């Protein structure tokens, strides 16, 4: 009898210890959360908030409104802020401040956007990992790293996995460098939207729906132009689109390497672009997005891509299994059942009011200097009835854009 009681007592004791550990951990997380938010509230210009290595479970979103603050962890795989049990707040961390730096930590499983920085100047995001650990899901937060209406922005050496809109998104901003990041299993890996003067380079975008996007959407605070996309690897972005219905990126075809939509003065050069099953590069207008604003489009919005220059890229594979019935039908009609799209797919929309002898003004042209790379003009305005693979219209050059210079240059 005593042996039976001893055997019964052992698991009960272990269970009690386990519950005590959980309670202690929960208490510790609550204490850490309260302390961290208080540090953010008490921060002054020049404050450095160090977060030691560990996994911290938070239930509330964090916010910062003080200029000149740095948040530092011990490494993107060592300091982890987990929002898996988040009950309060739409973001993981919301920042409304200038001269902000965040580095060397991870934000996991936020209810909404992971890190949103709104209307700040001199923003540095370095060595930050954002991840939704359950894989690609529509219920994941929309944006990973999300500076919007910002100036002088650096995003480097970071990783974003699983965003249901864009992993790294810089919108309505000016003077931007996005470099040496990895974006994987997002709808859009990296997106520059309605922004001016952006350099996107030495990034890897793979297993997204679309690798790198440069977009101009209507009815926003500014129009975008002057983006350079270079020295990136955008490979095998063939994940099914899992964006929320009605989102702009819900129209991005699965299998898109680099997509330029309605943006001006975009250079795409010295990239490795491969195995994106719809097309390695897509140039399109607002009319091809299937994203129409019910309130109409501002009168000054220009829906056409202009001044697009593609040169010296390395293309491989891709174009063999386009997304959507219309594109599949077009591919088969032009290239046969076992054929594939050429590396560059253009929807064919052009501002006909500005054509001279059938061509846009020199500064608005779509130019390609990329060896014998193929192009298809899909003839979207006429529902793909008269596609063309003639490359002569694109045999031109455009003035090259200057590099983006951050001022001040962020310190490592």
mmCIF file of N, CA, C and O in Angstrom, residues 194-264:
data_model
loop_
_atom_site.group_PDB
_atom_site.id
_atom_site.type_symbol
_atom_site.label_atom_id
_atom_site.label_comp_id
_atom_site.label_asym_id
_atom_site.label_seq_id
_atom_site.Cartn_x
_atom_site.Cartn_y
_atom_site.Cartn_z
ATOM 1 N N UNK A 194 5.182 53.748 -53.240
ATOM 2 C CA UNK A 194 4.980 55.207 -53.204
ATOM 3 C C UNK A 194 6.125 55.907 -52.479
ATOM 4 O O UNK A 194 5.912 56.834 -51.696
ATOM 5 N N UNK A 195 7.336 55.462 -52.753
ATOM 6 C CA UNK A 195 8.513 56.015 -52.100
ATOM 7 C C UNK A 195 9.479 56.592 -53.133
ATOM 8 O O UNK A 195 9.469 56.204 -54.299
ATOM 9 N N UNK A 196 10.337 57.505 -52.671
ATOM 10 C CA UNK A 196 11.243 58.229 -53.552
ATOM 11 C C UNK A 196 12.684 57.986 -53.112
ATOM 12 O O UNK A 196 13.009 58.110 -51.924
ATOM 13 N N UNK A 197 13.528 57.628 -54.075
ATOM 14 C CA UNK A 197 14.955 57.393 -53.834
ATOM 15 C C UNK A 197 15.173 56.200 -52.906
ATOM 16 O O UNK A 197 15.374 56.350 -51.696
ATOM 17 N N UNK A 198 15.143 55.018 -53.492
ATOM 18 C CA UNK A 198 15.348 53.782 -52.732
ATOM 19 C C UNK A 198 16.382 52.916 -53.427
ATOM 20 O O UNK A 198 16.338 52.738 -54.649
ATOM 21 N N UNK A 199 17.309 52.373 -52.651
ATOM 22 C CA UNK A 199 18.253 51.366 -53.124
ATOM 23 C C UNK A 199 17.952 50.052 -52.416
ATOM 24 O O UNK A 199 17.964 49.985 -51.175
ATOM 25 N N UNK A 200 17.681 49.011 -53.200
ATOM 26 C CA UNK A 200 17.368 47.686 -52.674
ATOM 27 C C UNK A 200 18.425 46.738 -53.223
ATOM 28 O O UNK A 200 18.426 46.433 -54.417
ATOM 29 N N UNK A 201 19.348 46.281 -52.362
ATOM 30 C CA UNK A 201 20.453 45.497 -52.905
ATOM 31 C C UNK A 201 20.988 44.457 -51.922
ATOM 32 O O UNK A 201 20.838 44.578 -50.710
ATOM 33 N N UNK A 202 21.572 43.412 -52.522
ATOM 34 C CA UNK A 202 22.202 42.313 -51.790
ATOM 35 C C UNK A 202 21.235 41.614 -50.834
ATOM 36 O O UNK A 202 21.624 41.097 -49.785
ATOM 37 N N UNK A 203 19.970 41.588 -51.219
ATOM 38 C CA UNK A 203 18.960 40.858 -50.460
ATOM 39 C C UNK A 203 18.696 39.501 -51.112
ATOM 40 O O UNK A 203 18.957 39.308 -52.300
ATOM 41 N N UNK A 204 18.142 38.589 -50.326
ATOM 42 C CA UNK A 204 17.665 37.315 -50.849
ATOM 43 C C UNK A 204 16.165 37.230 -50.611
ATOM 44 O O UNK A 204 15.706 37.342 -49.469
ATOM 45 N N UNK A 205 15.420 37.054 -51.698
ATOM 46 C CA UNK A 205 13.969 36.876 -51.609
ATOM 47 C C UNK A 205 13.630 35.539 -52.251
ATOM 48 O O UNK A 205 13.825 35.355 -53.455
ATOM 49 N N UNK A 206 13.147 34.608 -51.436
ATOM 50 C CA UNK A 206 12.857 33.271 -51.952
ATOM 51 C C UNK A 206 11.631 32.697 -51.254
ATOM 52 O O UNK A 206 11.342 33.030 -50.094
ATOM 53 N N UNK A 207 10.900 31.873 -51.971
ATOM 54 C CA UNK A 207 9.712 31.197 -51.431
ATOM 55 C C UNK A 207 8.595 32.155 -51.027
ATOM 56 O O UNK A 207 7.706 31.783 -50.251
ATOM 57 N N UNK A 208 8.627 33.375 -51.538
ATOM 58 C CA UNK A 208 7.494 34.280 -51.370
ATOM 59 C C UNK A 208 6.516 34.073 -52.536
ATOM 60 O O UNK A 208 6.781 33.300 -53.456
ATOM 61 N N UNK A 209 5.391 34.775 -52.521
ATOM 62 C CA UNK A 209 4.540 34.822 -53.708
ATOM 63 C C UNK A 209 5.210 35.679 -54.777
ATOM 64 O O UNK A 209 5.312 35.300 -55.932
ATOM 65 N N UNK A 210 5.662 36.874 -54.361
ATOM 66 C CA UNK A 210 6.441 37.757 -55.214
ATOM 67 C C UNK A 210 7.698 38.167 -54.463
ATOM 68 O O UNK A 210 7.640 38.466 -53.265
ATOM 69 N N UNK A 211 8.835 38.195 -55.143
ATOM 70 C CA UNK A 211 10.102 38.435 -54.458
ATOM 71 C C UNK A 211 10.307 39.880 -54.041
ATOM 72 O O UNK A 211 10.329 40.214 -52.859
ATOM 73 N N UNK A 212 10.453 40.785 -55.029
ATOM 74 C CA UNK A 212 10.696 42.204 -54.769
ATOM 75 C C UNK A 212 9.689 43.008 -55.587
ATOM 76 O O UNK A 212 9.587 42.841 -56.801
ATOM 77 N N UNK A 213 8.953 43.894 -54.923
ATOM 78 C CA UNK A 213 7.902 44.682 -55.554
ATOM 79 C C UNK A 213 8.238 46.170 -55.451
ATOM 80 O O UNK A 213 8.670 46.639 -54.399
ATOM 81 N N UNK A 214 8.002 46.901 -56.549
ATOM 82 C CA UNK A 214 8.110 48.357 -56.541
ATOM 83 C C UNK A 214 6.782 48.880 -57.075
ATOM 84 O O UNK A 214 6.509 48.795 -58.282
ATOM 85 N N UNK A 215 5.959 49.410 -56.182
ATOM 86 C CA UNK A 215 4.569 49.731 -56.508
ATOM 87 C C UNK A 215 4.285 51.224 -56.324
ATOM 88 O O UNK A 215 4.909 51.898 -55.518
ATOM 89 N N UNK A 216 3.302 51.695 -57.065
ATOM 90 C CA UNK A 216 2.667 52.991 -56.849
ATOM 91 C C UNK A 216 1.167 52.762 -56.774
ATOM 92 O O UNK A 216 0.564 52.341 -57.772
ATOM 93 N N UNK A 217 0.589 53.027 -55.631
ATOM 94 C CA UNK A 217 -0.847 52.873 -55.466
ATOM 95 C C UNK A 217 -1.514 54.249 -55.456
ATOM 96 O O UNK A 217 -0.892 55.251 -55.101
ATOM 97 N N UNK A 218 -2.787 54.322 -55.832
ATOM 98 C CA UNK A 218 -3.480 55.624 -55.866
ATOM 99 C C UNK A 218 -3.887 56.097 -54.477
ATOM 100 O O UNK A 218 -3.923 55.331 -53.521
ATOM 101 N N UNK A 219 -4.167 57.395 -54.397
ATOM 102 C CA UNK A 219 -4.784 58.002 -53.207
ATOM 103 C C UNK A 219 -3.905 57.935 -51.970
ATOM 104 O O UNK A 219 -4.410 57.899 -50.849
ATOM 105 N N UNK A 220 -2.594 57.928 -52.164
ATOM 106 C CA UNK A 220 -1.673 57.996 -51.037
ATOM 107 C C UNK A 220 -0.991 59.364 -51.018
ATOM 108 O O UNK A 220 -1.166 60.174 -51.927
ATOM 109 N N UNK A 221 -0.187 59.616 -49.995
ATOM 110 C CA UNK A 221 0.320 60.968 -49.752
ATOM 111 C C UNK A 221 1.351 61.427 -50.773
ATOM 112 O O UNK A 221 1.581 62.620 -50.919
ATOM 113 N N UNK A 222 2.005 60.494 -51.473
ATOM 114 C CA UNK A 222 2.970 60.883 -52.490
ATOM 115 C C UNK A 222 3.094 59.788 -53.531
ATOM 116 O O UNK A 222 2.779 58.626 -53.269
ATOM 117 N N UNK A 223 3.565 60.172 -54.711
ATOM 118 C CA UNK A 223 3.862 59.198 -55.764
ATOM 119 C C UNK A 223 5.315 58.771 -55.647
ATOM 120 O O UNK A 223 6.177 59.539 -55.218
ATOM 121 N N UNK A 224 5.593 57.537 -56.014
ATOM 122 C CA UNK A 224 6.942 57.018 -55.912
ATOM 123 C C UNK A 224 7.697 57.090 -57.223
ATOM 124 O O UNK A 224 7.110 57.039 -58.298
ATOM 125 N N UNK A 225 9.020 57.196 -57.122
ATOM 126 C CA UNK A 225 9.889 57.122 -58.289
ATOM 127 C C UNK A 225 11.331 56.937 -57.821
ATOM 128 O O UNK A 225 11.652 57.092 -56.637
ATOM 129 N N UNK A 226 12.194 56.571 -58.741
ATOM 130 C CA UNK A 226 13.639 56.498 -58.510
ATOM 131 C C UNK A 226 14.012 55.404 -57.509
ATOM 132 O O UNK A 226 14.441 55.672 -56.387
ATOM 133 N N UNK A 227 13.860 54.163 -57.956
ATOM 134 C CA UNK A 227 14.249 52.996 -57.155
ATOM 135 C C UNK A 227 15.223 52.145 -57.957
ATOM 136 O O UNK A 227 14.990 51.854 -59.123
ATOM 137 N N UNK A 228 16.306 51.738 -57.292
ATOM 138 C CA UNK A 228 17.275 50.822 -57.912
ATOM 139 C C UNK A 228 17.194 49.468 -57.194
ATOM 140 O O UNK A 228 17.305 49.403 -55.965
ATOM 141 N N UNK A 229 17.019 48.408 -57.979
ATOM 142 C CA UNK A 229 16.965 47.037 -57.466
ATOM 143 C C UNK A 229 18.154 46.305 -58.071
ATOM 144 O O UNK A 229 18.175 46.039 -59.275
ATOM 145 N N UNK A 230 19.169 45.970 -57.254
ATOM 146 C CA UNK A 230 20.395 45.429 -57.839
ATOM 147 C C UNK A 230 21.127 44.494 -56.869
ATOM 148 O O UNK A 230 20.979 44.587 -55.654
ATOM 149 N N UNK A 231 21.863 43.567 -57.456
ATOM 150 C CA UNK A 231 22.684 42.605 -56.713
ATOM 151 C C UNK A 231 21.866 41.783 -55.726
ATOM 152 O O UNK A 231 22.365 41.364 -54.683
ATOM 153 N N UNK A 232 20.609 41.532 -56.050
ATOM 154 C CA UNK A 232 19.751 40.691 -55.216
ATOM 155 C C UNK A 232 19.665 39.287 -55.790
ATOM 156 O O UNK A 232 19.955 39.055 -56.966
ATOM 157 N N UNK A 233 19.225 38.358 -54.960
ATOM 158 C CA UNK A 233 18.856 37.019 -55.405
ATOM 159 C C UNK A 233 17.364 36.858 -55.152
ATOM 160 O O UNK A 233 16.927 36.844 -53.999
ATOM 161 N N UNK A 234 16.606 36.751 -56.225
ATOM 162 C CA UNK A 234 15.161 36.546 -56.080
ATOM 163 C C UNK A 234 14.803 35.278 -56.844
ATOM 164 O O UNK A 234 14.685 35.262 -58.065
ATOM 165 N N UNK A 235 14.695 34.218 -56.090
ATOM 166 C CA UNK A 235 14.712 32.870 -56.648
ATOM 167 C C UNK A 235 13.546 32.037 -56.105
ATOM 168 O O UNK A 235 13.314 31.998 -54.892
ATOM 169 N N UNK A 236 12.827 31.395 -57.003
ATOM 170 C CA UNK A 236 11.810 30.417 -56.600
ATOM 171 C C UNK A 236 10.724 30.992 -55.716
ATOM 172 O O UNK A 236 10.339 30.374 -54.725
ATOM 173 N N UNK A 237 10.197 32.147 -56.103
ATOM 174 C CA UNK A 237 9.099 32.740 -55.333
ATOM 175 C C UNK A 237 7.771 32.202 -55.860
ATOM 176 O O UNK A 237 7.094 32.851 -56.666
ATOM 177 N N UNK A 238 7.424 31.012 -55.398
ATOM 178 C CA UNK A 238 6.291 30.267 -55.951
ATOM 179 C C UNK A 238 5.265 29.849 -54.905
ATOM 180 O O UNK A 238 4.490 28.924 -55.121
ATOM 181 N N UNK A 239 5.269 30.532 -53.757
ATOM 182 C CA UNK A 239 4.289 30.218 -52.716
ATOM 183 C C UNK A 239 2.918 30.777 -53.102
ATOM 184 O O UNK A 239 2.811 31.914 -53.572
ATOM 185 N N UNK A 240 1.877 29.995 -52.914
ATOM 186 C CA UNK A 240 0.518 30.457 -53.207
ATOM 187 C C UNK A 240 0.220 31.749 -52.458
ATOM 188 O O UNK A 240 0.625 31.922 -51.300
ATOM 189 N N UNK A 241 -0.496 32.649 -53.113
ATOM 190 C CA UNK A 241 -0.828 33.937 -52.511
ATOM 191 C C UNK A 241 -1.809 33.732 -51.360
ATOM 192 O O UNK A 241 -2.906 33.219 -51.553
ATOM 193 N N UNK A 242 -1.401 34.129 -50.153
ATOM 194 C CA UNK A 242 -2.255 33.937 -48.982
ATOM 195 C C UNK A 242 -2.648 35.263 -48.350
ATOM 196 O O UNK A 242 -3.006 35.338 -47.171
ATOM 197 N N UNK A 243 -2.613 36.342 -49.147
ATOM 198 C CA UNK A 243 -3.012 37.659 -48.640
ATOM 199 C C UNK A 243 -4.505 37.695 -48.356
ATOM 200 O O UNK A 243 -5.294 36.933 -48.935
ATOM 201 N N UNK A 244 -4.881 38.602 -47.469
ATOM 202 C CA UNK A 244 -6.297 38.794 -47.168
ATOM 203 C C UNK A 244 -7.021 39.301 -48.413
ATOM 204 O O UNK A 244 -6.474 40.079 -49.202
ATOM 205 N N UNK A 245 -8.239 38.868 -48.599
ATOM 206 C CA UNK A 245 -9.035 39.287 -49.743
ATOM 207 C C UNK A 245 -9.194 40.804 -49.727
ATOM 208 O O UNK A 245 -9.504 41.397 -48.704
ATOM 209 N N UNK A 246 -8.946 41.429 -50.874
ATOM 210 C CA UNK A 246 -9.066 42.875 -50.973
ATOM 211 C C UNK A 246 -7.759 43.624 -50.802
ATOM 212 O O UNK A 246 -7.668 44.797 -51.151
ATOM 213 N N UNK A 247 -6.728 42.968 -50.272
ATOM 214 C CA UNK A 247 -5.422 43.614 -50.155
ATOM 215 C C UNK A 247 -4.820 43.802 -51.536
ATOM 216 O O UNK A 247 -5.037 42.990 -52.442
ATOM 217 N N UNK A 248 -4.022 44.869 -51.706
ATOM 218 C CA UNK A 248 -3.424 45.133 -53.014
ATOM 219 C C UNK A 248 -2.561 43.967 -53.473
ATOM 220 O O UNK A 248 -2.573 43.592 -54.650
ATOM 221 N N UNK A 249 -1.806 43.371 -52.554
ATOM 222 C CA UNK A 249 -0.902 42.293 -52.952
ATOM 223 C C UNK A 249 -1.629 40.980 -53.220
ATOM 224 O O UNK A 249 -1.022 40.020 -53.680
ATOM 225 N N UNK A 250 -2.935 40.939 -52.958
ATOM 226 C CA UNK A 250 -3.696 39.734 -53.280
ATOM 227 C C UNK A 250 -3.716 39.475 -54.787
ATOM 228 O O UNK A 250 -3.994 38.359 -55.230
ATOM 229 N N UNK A 251 -3.392 40.507 -55.578
ATOM 230 C CA UNK A 251 -3.379 40.354 -57.035
ATOM 231 C C UNK A 251 -2.018 39.932 -57.572
ATOM 232 O O UNK A 251 -1.882 39.699 -58.777
ATOM 233 N N UNK A 252 -0.998 39.819 -56.713
ATOM 234 C CA UNK A 252 0.326 39.432 -57.188
ATOM 235 C C UNK A 252 0.303 37.955 -57.585
ATOM 236 O O UNK A 252 -0.050 37.094 -56.777
ATOM 237 N N UNK A 253 0.681 37.626 -58.804
ATOM 238 C CA UNK A 253 0.650 36.216 -59.207
ATOM 239 C C UNK A 253 1.697 35.392 -58.462
ATOM 240 O O UNK A 253 2.815 35.861 -58.241
ATOM 241 N N UNK A 254 1.310 34.200 -58.051
ATOM 242 C CA UNK A 254 2.298 33.264 -57.527
ATOM 243 C C UNK A 254 3.366 33.048 -58.602
ATOM 244 O O UNK A 254 3.072 32.821 -59.759
ATOM 245 N N UNK A 255 4.617 33.141 -58.189
ATOM 246 C CA UNK A 255 5.687 32.927 -59.157
ATOM 247 C C UNK A 255 6.212 34.192 -59.789
ATOM 248 O O UNK A 255 6.603 34.184 -60.958
ATOM 249 N N UNK A 256 6.236 35.292 -59.028
ATOM 250 C CA UNK A 256 6.722 36.581 -59.536
ATOM 251 C C UNK A 256 8.077 36.895 -58.910
ATOM 252 O O UNK A 256 8.190 36.943 -57.684
ATOM 253 N N UNK A 257 9.078 37.145 -59.733
ATOM 254 C CA UNK A 257 10.412 37.447 -59.216
ATOM 255 C C UNK A 257 10.542 38.887 -58.771
ATOM 256 O O UNK A 257 10.621 39.194 -57.588
ATOM 257 N N UNK A 258 10.554 39.811 -59.731
ATOM 258 C CA UNK A 258 10.551 41.253 -59.463
ATOM 259 C C UNK A 258 9.344 41.839 -60.176
ATOM 260 O O UNK A 258 9.120 41.551 -61.363
ATOM 261 N N UNK A 259 8.564 42.647 -59.480
ATOM 262 C CA UNK A 259 7.363 43.243 -60.060
ATOM 263 C C UNK A 259 7.426 44.761 -59.916
ATOM 264 O O UNK A 259 7.601 45.274 -58.806
ATOM 265 N N UNK A 260 7.277 45.466 -61.034
ATOM 266 C CA UNK A 260 7.138 46.921 -61.017
ATOM 267 C C UNK A 260 5.722 47.241 -61.456
ATOM 268 O O UNK A 260 5.296 46.832 -62.543
ATOM 269 N N UNK A 261 4.993 47.956 -60.612
ATOM 270 C CA UNK A 261 3.609 48.289 -60.935
ATOM 271 C C UNK A 261 3.399 49.800 -60.814
ATOM 272 O O UNK A 261 3.521 50.356 -59.720
ATOM 273 N N UNK A 262 3.130 50.435 -61.943
ATOM 274 C CA UNK A 262 2.755 51.861 -61.995
ATOM 275 C C UNK A 262 3.816 52.785 -61.400
ATOM 276 O O UNK A 262 3.491 53.902 -61.012
ATOM 277 N N UNK A 263 5.057 52.346 -61.307
ATOM 278 C CA UNK A 263 6.104 53.176 -60.730
ATOM 279 C C UNK A 263 7.000 53.721 -61.836
ATOM 280 O O UNK A 263 7.050 53.171 -62.935
ATOM 281 N N UNK A 264 7.713 54.788 -61.529
ATOM 282 C CA UNK A 264 8.536 55.471 -62.522
ATOM 283 C C UNK A 264 10.011 55.448 -62.129
ATOM 284 O O UNK A 264 10.347 55.444 -60.943
#
